[in-house]
Short mmCIF file of C-alpha atoms in Angstrom, two decimals:
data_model
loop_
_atom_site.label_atom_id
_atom_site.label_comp_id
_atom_site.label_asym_id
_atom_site.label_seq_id
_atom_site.Cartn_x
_atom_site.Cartn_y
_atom_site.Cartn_z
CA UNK A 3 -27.34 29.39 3.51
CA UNK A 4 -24.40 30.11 5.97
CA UNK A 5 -24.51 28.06 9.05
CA UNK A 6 -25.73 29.18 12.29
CA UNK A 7 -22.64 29.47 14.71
CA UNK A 8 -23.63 27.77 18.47
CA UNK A 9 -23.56 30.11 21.18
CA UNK A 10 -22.54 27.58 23.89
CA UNK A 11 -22.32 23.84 23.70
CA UNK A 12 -24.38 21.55 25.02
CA UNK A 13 -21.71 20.21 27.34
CA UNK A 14 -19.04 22.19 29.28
CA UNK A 15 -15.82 20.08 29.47
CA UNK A 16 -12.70 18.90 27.65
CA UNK A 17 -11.83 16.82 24.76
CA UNK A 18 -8.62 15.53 24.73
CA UNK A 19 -6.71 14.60 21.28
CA UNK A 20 -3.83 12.81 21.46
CA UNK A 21 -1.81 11.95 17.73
CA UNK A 22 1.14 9.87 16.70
CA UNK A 23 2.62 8.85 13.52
CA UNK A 24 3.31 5.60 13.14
CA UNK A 25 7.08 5.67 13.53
CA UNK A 26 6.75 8.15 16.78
CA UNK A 27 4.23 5.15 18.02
CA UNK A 28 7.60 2.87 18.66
CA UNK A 29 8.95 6.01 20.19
CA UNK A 30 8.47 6.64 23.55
CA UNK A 31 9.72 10.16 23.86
CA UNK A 32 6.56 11.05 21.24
CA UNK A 33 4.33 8.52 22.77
CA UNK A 34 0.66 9.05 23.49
CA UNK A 35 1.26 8.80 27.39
CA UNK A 36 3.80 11.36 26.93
CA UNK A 37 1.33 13.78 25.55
CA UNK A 38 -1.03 13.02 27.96
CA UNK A 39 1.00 13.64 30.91
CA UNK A 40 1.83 17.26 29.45
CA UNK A 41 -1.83 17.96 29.12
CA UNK A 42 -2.41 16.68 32.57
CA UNK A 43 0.20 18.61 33.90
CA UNK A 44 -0.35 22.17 32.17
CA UNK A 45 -3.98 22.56 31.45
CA UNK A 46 -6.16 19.60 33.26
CA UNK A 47 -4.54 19.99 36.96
CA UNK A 48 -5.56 23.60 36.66
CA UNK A 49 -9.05 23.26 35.30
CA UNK A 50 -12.37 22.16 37.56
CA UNK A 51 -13.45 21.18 34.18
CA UNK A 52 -14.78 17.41 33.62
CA UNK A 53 -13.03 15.41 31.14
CA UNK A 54 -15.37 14.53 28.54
CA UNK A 55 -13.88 12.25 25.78
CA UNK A 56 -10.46 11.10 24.64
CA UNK A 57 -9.45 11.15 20.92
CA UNK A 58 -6.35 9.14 19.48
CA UNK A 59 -4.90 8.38 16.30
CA UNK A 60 -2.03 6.62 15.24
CA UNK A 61 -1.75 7.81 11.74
CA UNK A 62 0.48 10.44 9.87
CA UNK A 63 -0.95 14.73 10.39
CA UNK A 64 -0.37 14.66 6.75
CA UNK A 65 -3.81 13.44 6.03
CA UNK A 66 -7.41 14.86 7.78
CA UNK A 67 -8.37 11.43 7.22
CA UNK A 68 -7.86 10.33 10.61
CA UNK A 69 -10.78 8.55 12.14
CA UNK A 70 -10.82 9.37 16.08
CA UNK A 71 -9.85 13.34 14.23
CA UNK A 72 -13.34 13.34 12.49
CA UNK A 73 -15.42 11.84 15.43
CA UNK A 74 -13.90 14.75 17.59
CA UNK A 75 -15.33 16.92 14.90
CA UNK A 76 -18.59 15.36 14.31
CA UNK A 77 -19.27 15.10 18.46
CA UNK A 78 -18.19 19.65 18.47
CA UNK A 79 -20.81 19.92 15.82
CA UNK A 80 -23.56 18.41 18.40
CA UNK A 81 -21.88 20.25 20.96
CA UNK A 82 -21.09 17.41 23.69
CA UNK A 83 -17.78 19.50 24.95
CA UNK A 84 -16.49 23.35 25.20
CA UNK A 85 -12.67 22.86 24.65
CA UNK A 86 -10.22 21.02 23.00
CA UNK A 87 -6.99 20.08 24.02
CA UNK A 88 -3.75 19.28 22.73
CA UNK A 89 -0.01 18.65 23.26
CA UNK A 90 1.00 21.30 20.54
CA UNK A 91 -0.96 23.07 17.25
CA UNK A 92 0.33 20.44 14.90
CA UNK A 93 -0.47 17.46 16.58
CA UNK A 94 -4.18 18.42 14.70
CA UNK A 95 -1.97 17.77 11.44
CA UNK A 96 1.36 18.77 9.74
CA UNK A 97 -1.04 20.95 6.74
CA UNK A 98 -1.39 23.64 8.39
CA UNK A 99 -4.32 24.92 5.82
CA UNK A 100 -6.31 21.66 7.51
CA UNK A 101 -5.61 22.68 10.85
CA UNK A 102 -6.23 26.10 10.91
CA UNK A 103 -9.38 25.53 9.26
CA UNK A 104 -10.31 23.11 11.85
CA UNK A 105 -9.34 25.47 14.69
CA UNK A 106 -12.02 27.88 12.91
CA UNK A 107 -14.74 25.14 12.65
CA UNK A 108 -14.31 24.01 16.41
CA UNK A 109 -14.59 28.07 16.97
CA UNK A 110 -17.73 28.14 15.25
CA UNK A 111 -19.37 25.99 17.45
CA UNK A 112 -18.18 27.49 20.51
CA UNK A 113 -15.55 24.98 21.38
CA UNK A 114 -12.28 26.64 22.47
CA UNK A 115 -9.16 24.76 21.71
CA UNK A 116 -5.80 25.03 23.81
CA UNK A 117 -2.65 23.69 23.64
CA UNK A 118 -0.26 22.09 26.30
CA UNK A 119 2.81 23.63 25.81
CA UNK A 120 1.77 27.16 25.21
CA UNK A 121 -1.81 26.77 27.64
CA UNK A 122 -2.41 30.75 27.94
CA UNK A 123 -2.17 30.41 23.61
CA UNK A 124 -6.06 31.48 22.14
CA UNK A 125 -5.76 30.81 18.47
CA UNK A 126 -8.03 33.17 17.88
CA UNK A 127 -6.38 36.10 19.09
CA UNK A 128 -4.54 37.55 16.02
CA UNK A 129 -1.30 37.83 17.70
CA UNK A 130 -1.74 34.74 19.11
CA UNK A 131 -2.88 33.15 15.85
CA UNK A 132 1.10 34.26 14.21
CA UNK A 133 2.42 32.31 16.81
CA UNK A 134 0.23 29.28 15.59
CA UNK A 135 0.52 29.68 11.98
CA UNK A 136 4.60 29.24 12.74
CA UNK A 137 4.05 26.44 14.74
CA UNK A 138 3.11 24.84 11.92
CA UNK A 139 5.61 26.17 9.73
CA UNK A 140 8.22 24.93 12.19
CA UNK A 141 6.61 21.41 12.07
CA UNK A 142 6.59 21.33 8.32
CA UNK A 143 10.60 21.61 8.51
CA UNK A 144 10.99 19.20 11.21
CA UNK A 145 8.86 16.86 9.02
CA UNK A 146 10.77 17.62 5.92
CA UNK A 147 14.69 17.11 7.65
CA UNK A 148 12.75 13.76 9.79
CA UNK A 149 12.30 12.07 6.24
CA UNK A 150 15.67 13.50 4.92
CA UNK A 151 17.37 11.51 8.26
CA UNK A 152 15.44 8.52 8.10
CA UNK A 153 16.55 8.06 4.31
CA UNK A 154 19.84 8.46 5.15
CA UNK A 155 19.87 6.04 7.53
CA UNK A 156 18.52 4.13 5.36
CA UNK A 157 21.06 4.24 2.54
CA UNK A 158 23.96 4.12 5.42
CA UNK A 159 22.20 0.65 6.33
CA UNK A 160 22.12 -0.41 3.00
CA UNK A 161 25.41 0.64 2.74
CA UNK A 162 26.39 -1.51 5.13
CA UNK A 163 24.41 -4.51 3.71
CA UNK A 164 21.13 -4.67 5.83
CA UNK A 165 17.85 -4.95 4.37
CA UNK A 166 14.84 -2.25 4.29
CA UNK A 167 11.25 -3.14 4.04
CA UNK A 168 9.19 -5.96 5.27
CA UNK A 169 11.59 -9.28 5.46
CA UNK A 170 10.93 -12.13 2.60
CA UNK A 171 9.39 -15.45 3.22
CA UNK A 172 11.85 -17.50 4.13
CA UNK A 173 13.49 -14.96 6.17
CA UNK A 174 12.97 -13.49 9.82
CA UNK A 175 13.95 -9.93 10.91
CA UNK A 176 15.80 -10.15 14.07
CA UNK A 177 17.18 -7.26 16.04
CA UNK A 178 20.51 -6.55 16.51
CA UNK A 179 22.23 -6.74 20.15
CA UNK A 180 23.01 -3.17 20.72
CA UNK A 181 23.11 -2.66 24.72
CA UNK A 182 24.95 0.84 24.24
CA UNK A 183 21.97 1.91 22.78
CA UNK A 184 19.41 4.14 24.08
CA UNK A 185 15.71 3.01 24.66
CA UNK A 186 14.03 5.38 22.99
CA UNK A 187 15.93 5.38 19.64
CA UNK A 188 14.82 2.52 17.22
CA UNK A 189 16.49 -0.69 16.64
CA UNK A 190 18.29 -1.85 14.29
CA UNK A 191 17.14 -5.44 12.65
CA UNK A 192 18.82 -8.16 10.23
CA UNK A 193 17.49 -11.17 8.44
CA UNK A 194 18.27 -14.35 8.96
CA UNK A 195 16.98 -17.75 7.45
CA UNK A 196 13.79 -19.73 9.13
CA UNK A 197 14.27 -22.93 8.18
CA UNK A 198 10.88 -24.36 8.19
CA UNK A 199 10.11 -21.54 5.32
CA UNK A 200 13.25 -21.56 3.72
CA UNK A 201 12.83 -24.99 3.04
CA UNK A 202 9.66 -24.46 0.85
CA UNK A 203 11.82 -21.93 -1.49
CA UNK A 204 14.71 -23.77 -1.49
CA UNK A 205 12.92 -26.52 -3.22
CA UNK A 206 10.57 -24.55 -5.64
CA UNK A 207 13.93 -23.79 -7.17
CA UNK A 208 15.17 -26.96 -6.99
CA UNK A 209 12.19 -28.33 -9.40
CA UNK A 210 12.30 -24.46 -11.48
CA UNK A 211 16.12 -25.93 -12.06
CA UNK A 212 15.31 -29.23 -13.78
CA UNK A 213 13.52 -27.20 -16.98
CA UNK A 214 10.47 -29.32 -17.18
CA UNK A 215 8.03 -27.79 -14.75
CA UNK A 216 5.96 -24.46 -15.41
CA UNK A 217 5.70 -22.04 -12.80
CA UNK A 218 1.68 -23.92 -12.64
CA UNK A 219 3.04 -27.29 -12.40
CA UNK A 220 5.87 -26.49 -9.65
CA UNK A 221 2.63 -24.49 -7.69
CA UNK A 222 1.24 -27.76 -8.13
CA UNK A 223 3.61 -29.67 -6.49
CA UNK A 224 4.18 -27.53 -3.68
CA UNK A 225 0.66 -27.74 -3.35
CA UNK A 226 1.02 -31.31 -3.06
CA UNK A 227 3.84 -31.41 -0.67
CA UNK A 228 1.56 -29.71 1.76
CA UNK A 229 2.75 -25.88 1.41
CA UNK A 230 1.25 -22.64 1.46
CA UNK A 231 2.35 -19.08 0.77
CA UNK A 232 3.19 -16.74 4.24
CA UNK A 233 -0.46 -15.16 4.23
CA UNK A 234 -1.71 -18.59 4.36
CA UNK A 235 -3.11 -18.25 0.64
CA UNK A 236 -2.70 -21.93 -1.11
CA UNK A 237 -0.41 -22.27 -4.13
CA UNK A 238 -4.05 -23.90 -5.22
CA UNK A 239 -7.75 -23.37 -4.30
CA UNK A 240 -10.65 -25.63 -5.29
CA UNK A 241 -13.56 -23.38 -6.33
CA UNK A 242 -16.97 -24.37 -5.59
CA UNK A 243 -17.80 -25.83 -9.00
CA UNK A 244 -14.87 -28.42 -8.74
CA UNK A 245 -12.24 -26.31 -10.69
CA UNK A 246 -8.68 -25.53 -9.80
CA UNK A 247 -6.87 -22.17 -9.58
CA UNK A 248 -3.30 -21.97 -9.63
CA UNK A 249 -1.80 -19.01 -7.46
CA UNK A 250 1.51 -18.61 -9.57
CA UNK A 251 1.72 -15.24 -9.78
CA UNK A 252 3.83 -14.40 -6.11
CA UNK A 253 5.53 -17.46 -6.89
CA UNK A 254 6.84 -15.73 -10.29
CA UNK A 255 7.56 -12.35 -8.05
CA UNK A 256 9.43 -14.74 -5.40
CA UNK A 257 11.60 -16.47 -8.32
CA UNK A 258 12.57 -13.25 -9.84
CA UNK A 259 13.91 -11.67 -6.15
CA UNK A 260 17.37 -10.93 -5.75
CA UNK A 261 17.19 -10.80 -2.35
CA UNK A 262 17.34 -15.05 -2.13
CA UNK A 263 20.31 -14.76 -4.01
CA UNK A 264 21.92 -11.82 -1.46
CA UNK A 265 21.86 -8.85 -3.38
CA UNK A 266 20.54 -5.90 -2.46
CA UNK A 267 17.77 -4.42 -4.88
CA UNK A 268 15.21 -1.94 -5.46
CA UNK A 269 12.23 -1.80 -7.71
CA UNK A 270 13.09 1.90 -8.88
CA UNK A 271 16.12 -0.06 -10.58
CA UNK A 272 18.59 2.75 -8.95
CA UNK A 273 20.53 -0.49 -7.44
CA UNK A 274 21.02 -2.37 -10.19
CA UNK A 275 21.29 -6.57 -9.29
CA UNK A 276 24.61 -8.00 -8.37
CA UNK A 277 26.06 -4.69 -7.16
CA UNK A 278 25.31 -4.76 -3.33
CA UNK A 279 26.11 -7.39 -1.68
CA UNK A 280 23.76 -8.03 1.62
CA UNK A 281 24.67 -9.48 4.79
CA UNK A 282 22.11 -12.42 5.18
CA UNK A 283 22.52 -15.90 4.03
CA UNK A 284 21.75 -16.59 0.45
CA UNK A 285 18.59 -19.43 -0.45
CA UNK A 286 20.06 -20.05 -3.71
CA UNK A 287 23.49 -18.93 -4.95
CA UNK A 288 23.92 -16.21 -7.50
CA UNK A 289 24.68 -18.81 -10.30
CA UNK A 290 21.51 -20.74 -9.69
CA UNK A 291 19.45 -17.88 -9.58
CA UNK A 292 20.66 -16.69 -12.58
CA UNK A 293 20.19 -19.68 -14.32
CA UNK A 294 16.68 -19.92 -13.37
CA UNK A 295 15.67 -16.31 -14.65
CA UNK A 296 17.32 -17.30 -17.94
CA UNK A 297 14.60 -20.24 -18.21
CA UNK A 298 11.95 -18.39 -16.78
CA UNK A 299 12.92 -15.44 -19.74
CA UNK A 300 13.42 -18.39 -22.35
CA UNK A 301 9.61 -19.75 -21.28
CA UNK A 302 8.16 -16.14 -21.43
CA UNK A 303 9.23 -15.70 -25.01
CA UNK A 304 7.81 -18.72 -26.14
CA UNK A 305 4.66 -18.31 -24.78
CA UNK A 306 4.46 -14.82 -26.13
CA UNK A 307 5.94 -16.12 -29.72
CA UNK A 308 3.25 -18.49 -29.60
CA UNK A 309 0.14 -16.54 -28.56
CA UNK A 310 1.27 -13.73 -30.78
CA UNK A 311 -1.55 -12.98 -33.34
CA UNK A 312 -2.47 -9.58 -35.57
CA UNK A 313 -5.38 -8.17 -34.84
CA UNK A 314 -6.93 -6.28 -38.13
CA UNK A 315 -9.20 -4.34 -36.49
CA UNK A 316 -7.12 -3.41 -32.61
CA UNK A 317 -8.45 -0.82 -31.52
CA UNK A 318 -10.82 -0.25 -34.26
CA UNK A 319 -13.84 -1.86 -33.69
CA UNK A 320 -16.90 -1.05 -31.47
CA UNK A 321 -20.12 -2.21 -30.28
CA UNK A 322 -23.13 0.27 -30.32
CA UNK A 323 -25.26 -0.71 -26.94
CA UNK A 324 -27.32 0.67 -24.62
CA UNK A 325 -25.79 3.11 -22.14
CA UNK A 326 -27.11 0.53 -18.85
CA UNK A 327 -26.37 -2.62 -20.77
CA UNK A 328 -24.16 -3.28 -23.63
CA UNK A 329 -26.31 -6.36 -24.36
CA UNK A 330 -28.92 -4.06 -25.68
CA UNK A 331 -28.98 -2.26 -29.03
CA UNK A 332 -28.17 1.61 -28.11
CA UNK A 333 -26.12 4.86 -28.89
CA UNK A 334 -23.28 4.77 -26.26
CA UNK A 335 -19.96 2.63 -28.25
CA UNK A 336 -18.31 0.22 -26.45
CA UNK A 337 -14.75 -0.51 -27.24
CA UNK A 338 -13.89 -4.09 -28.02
CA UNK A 339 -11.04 -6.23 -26.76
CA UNK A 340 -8.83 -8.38 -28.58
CA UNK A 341 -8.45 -11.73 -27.48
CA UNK A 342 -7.29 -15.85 -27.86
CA UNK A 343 -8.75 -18.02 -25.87
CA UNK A 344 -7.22 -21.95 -25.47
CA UNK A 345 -4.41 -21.36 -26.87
CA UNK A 346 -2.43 -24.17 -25.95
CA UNK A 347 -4.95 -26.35 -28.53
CA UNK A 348 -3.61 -27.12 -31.75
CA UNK A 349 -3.46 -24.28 -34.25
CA UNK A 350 -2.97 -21.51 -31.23
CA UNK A 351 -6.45 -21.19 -29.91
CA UNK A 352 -9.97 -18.87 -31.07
CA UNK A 353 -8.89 -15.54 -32.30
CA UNK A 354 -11.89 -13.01 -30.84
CA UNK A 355 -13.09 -9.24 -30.67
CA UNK A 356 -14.39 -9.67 -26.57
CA UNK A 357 -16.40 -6.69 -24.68
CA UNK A 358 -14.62 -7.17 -21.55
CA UNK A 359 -16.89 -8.68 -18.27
CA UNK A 360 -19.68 -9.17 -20.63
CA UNK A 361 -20.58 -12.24 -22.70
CA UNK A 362 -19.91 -10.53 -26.05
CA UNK A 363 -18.04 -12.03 -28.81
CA UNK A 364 -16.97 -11.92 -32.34
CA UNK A 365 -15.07 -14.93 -34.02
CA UNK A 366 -12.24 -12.77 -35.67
CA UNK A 367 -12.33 -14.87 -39.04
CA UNK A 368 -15.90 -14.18 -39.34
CA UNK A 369 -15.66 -10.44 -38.74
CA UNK A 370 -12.34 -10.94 -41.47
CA UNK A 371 -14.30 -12.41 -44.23
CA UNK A 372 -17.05 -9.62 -43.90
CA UNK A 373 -13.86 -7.14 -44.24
CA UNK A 374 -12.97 -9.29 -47.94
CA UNK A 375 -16.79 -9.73 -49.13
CA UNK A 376 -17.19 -5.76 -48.45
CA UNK A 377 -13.60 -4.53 -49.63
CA UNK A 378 -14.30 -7.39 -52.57
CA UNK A 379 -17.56 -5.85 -53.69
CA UNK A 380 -15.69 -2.12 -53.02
CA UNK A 381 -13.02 -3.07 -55.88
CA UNK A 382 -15.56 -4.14 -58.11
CA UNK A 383 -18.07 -1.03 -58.15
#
C-alpha cells in the first residue's frame, strides 16, 4: 500500500541541520558555527518562523548512517516542523542518490527544505532541481581532489620522514612550531619519546634479547614489574576461577614494529622496512631489532615444527546433528575441526576431530583405527 503523503505538518517551523566531516570538524572555515551563521544570516533573519530543533553530525556525507540525520527524518515523519534548512544541498550527504531521495521523503510529508546559500532554491522545482543535482556533482569532485591532496600531503610528509596514523606507545605526537602558519589550516605533528612509556618497551626488548623468555614469560614479567599496555589492558588478567591469561598478542605486534627501530613502514608492504628513514628517536637500534625478529622467527618455526601433525580425515569428516543443536542426532552436517590440545606434554599433545564452541570430540587414533578395521575388512572381502 503506498503511503499517504501529509498535507501539512503538525508543527510550522524550522529544522536546522548542520554536518561536518571529521577532518572539516578541526577546521574552522567548515565549522558548524560557520554554517550556522550563514543560515542565520540568509534564511532565519528573514523568516517569523520559530526555530524548532537543531540537527548535527560530525560524521562523513558518504554514509546515511548519521544519527542526528535519521532523527531529523524520523521527527518529519510525525510532522513536528514544516522546513528544513541547510548550509548547501550536500551537506545532507556527498551520494547524491541518498540525498535526493531524502529531499523527496521530507517533500512527502510536507516539509519544505531550503538551503543557505542559494535560499530562493525549491528543490522541487525542475529547473531548480538541475541546479541541485550539480551541486552534488560538484561536491563529489571536490571530495574526490580533497582525498587526492590529503594523500599527497601525506606521502610529501613521509617523504620528509614524519609519521602518519595514531603515534605508538612509547611515543607522543607533538605539533610542530609553525607561527607563519594560518589558523585555519591543520598542523603539522612529530613524535617524540615519553619516557615513562618508553621505558616499558625499552626493557621488553631488553629481556626478548637474552633468548630465554617467550613472548608469555616476558608478558609475565612486565606484569610483574607493575606495567600495563596504553589502553590500560594488563599484560595479565586473573579470571574469576583463579586462572591466568596472558595478553601477548599486541606485545608480538609491538616487537615486530619498525617504527621503534625508525623506519618508516606500511602494512600494504609498498614501503618496504629499512628504506625510509623517520625523523623520531629510535627505542631500539636497527641491529637489535633485527636480531630480535630473527629469534622471534626462529621460536615460530619451532613451535609450528613441533605442533605440526597430519590430519587423515581434514576437511573430510562431519557430524550429522540437529539443525538447533549439534548435540542432538539430526540431518543438518556439521563440519569438524582439526585440533591438538597440550601440546607442550610429552609426545606433542591429543590429536582431535573438535566441532568448534561445542563440547564435541573425537580422539583422532580412535577414529584412525576404525579407518584400518574397515579398510582391513574392505581388502579381505
Amino acid at each position: 500500500m503506498a503511503r499517504k503523503k501529509r498535507a501539512t505538518p503538525h508543527q510550522n517551523g524550522w529544522a536546522i541541520y548542520l554536518r561536518t566531516s571529521d577532518e572539516e570538524a578541526q577546521n574552522p572555515e567548515a565549522s558548524q558555527q560557520r554554517q550556522r551563521f550563514l543560515i542565520d544570516r540568509s534564511v532565519l533573519e528573514r523568516s517569523e518562523m520559530p526555530i524548532i530543533e537543531t540537527y548535527r553530525d560530525v560524521l562523513t556525507g558518504k554514509t546515511p548512517h548519521r544519527k542526528d540525520y535519521q532523527r531529523m527524518l524520523d521527527d518529519a515523519r510525525l510532522g513536528r516542523f514544516s522546513h528544513v534548512v541547510v548550509e548547501r544541498a550536500d551537506r545532507f550527504g556527498r551520494n547524491d542518490t541518498e540525498a535526493l531521495r531524502a529531499i523527496d521523503e521530507l517533500d512527502e510529508f510536507g516539509v519544505a527544505v531550503r538551503f543557505a546559500n542559494h535560499p530562493d532554491l525549491d528543490p522541487m522545482d525542475p529547473d531548480d532541481r538541475v541546479i541541485v543535482a550539480l551541486s552534488f556533482t560538484l561536491a563529489r569532485r571536490e571530495s574526490m581532489l580533497s582525498g587526492l591532496r590529503i594523500k599527497g600531503a601525506g606521502e610529501a610528509k613521509r617523504e620528509r620522514g614524519g609519521y602518519l596514523g595514531l603515534h605508538p606507545d612509547g611515543y607522543v605526537s607533538v605539533e610542530d612550531d609553525e607561527p607563519g602558519r594560518k589558523s585555519y589550516m591543520k598542523k603539522g605533528h612529530h613524535l617524540e619519546i615519553n619516557p615513562e612509556r618508553a621505558k616499558i618497551w625499552r626493557e621488553a626488548w631488553d629481556l626478548l634479547l637474552e633468548d630465554r623468555y617467550t613472548l608469555a614469560e616476558i608478558a609475565e614479567e612486565l606484569h610483574a614489574r607493575g606495567y600495563r599496555y596504553r589502553s590500560g589492558r594488563p599484560f595479565v588478567e586473573i579470571k574469576a576461577n583463579g586462572k591466568r591469561k596472558v595478553n601477548y598478542n599486541t606485545l608480538a605486534d609491538i616487537l615486530h614494529n619498525w617504527t621503534y627501530a625508525g623506519w618508516i613502514h606500511n602494512d600494504e608492504g609498498t614501503i618496504p622496512p629499512k628504506t625510509m628513514r623517520g625523523n623520531w628517536e629510535p627505542i631500539v637500534t636497527t641491529e637489535e631489532f633485527e636480531r630480535g625478529l630473527d629469534i622471534l622467527a626462529r621460536r615460530a618455526q619451532n613451535k609450528y615444527t613441533k605442533r605440526k601433525r597430519n590430519y587423515l580425515l581434514r576437511g573430510l569428516i562431519y557430524l550429522a546433528g540437529d539443525p538447533r543443536d549439534p548435540t542432538v542426532p539430526g540431518t543438518r552436517l556439521y563440519r569438524m575441526q582439526c585440533s591438538t590440545s597440550n601440546t607442550r606434554r610429552s609426545g606433542g599433545g591429543t590429536a582431535h576431530y573438535r566441532l568448534e564452541r561445542h563440547p564435541i570430540h573425537f580422539l583422532c587414533g580412535e577414529v584412525e583405527e576404525q579407518l584400518a578395521r574397515i579398510f582391513g575388512k574392505c581388502s579381505l572381502m
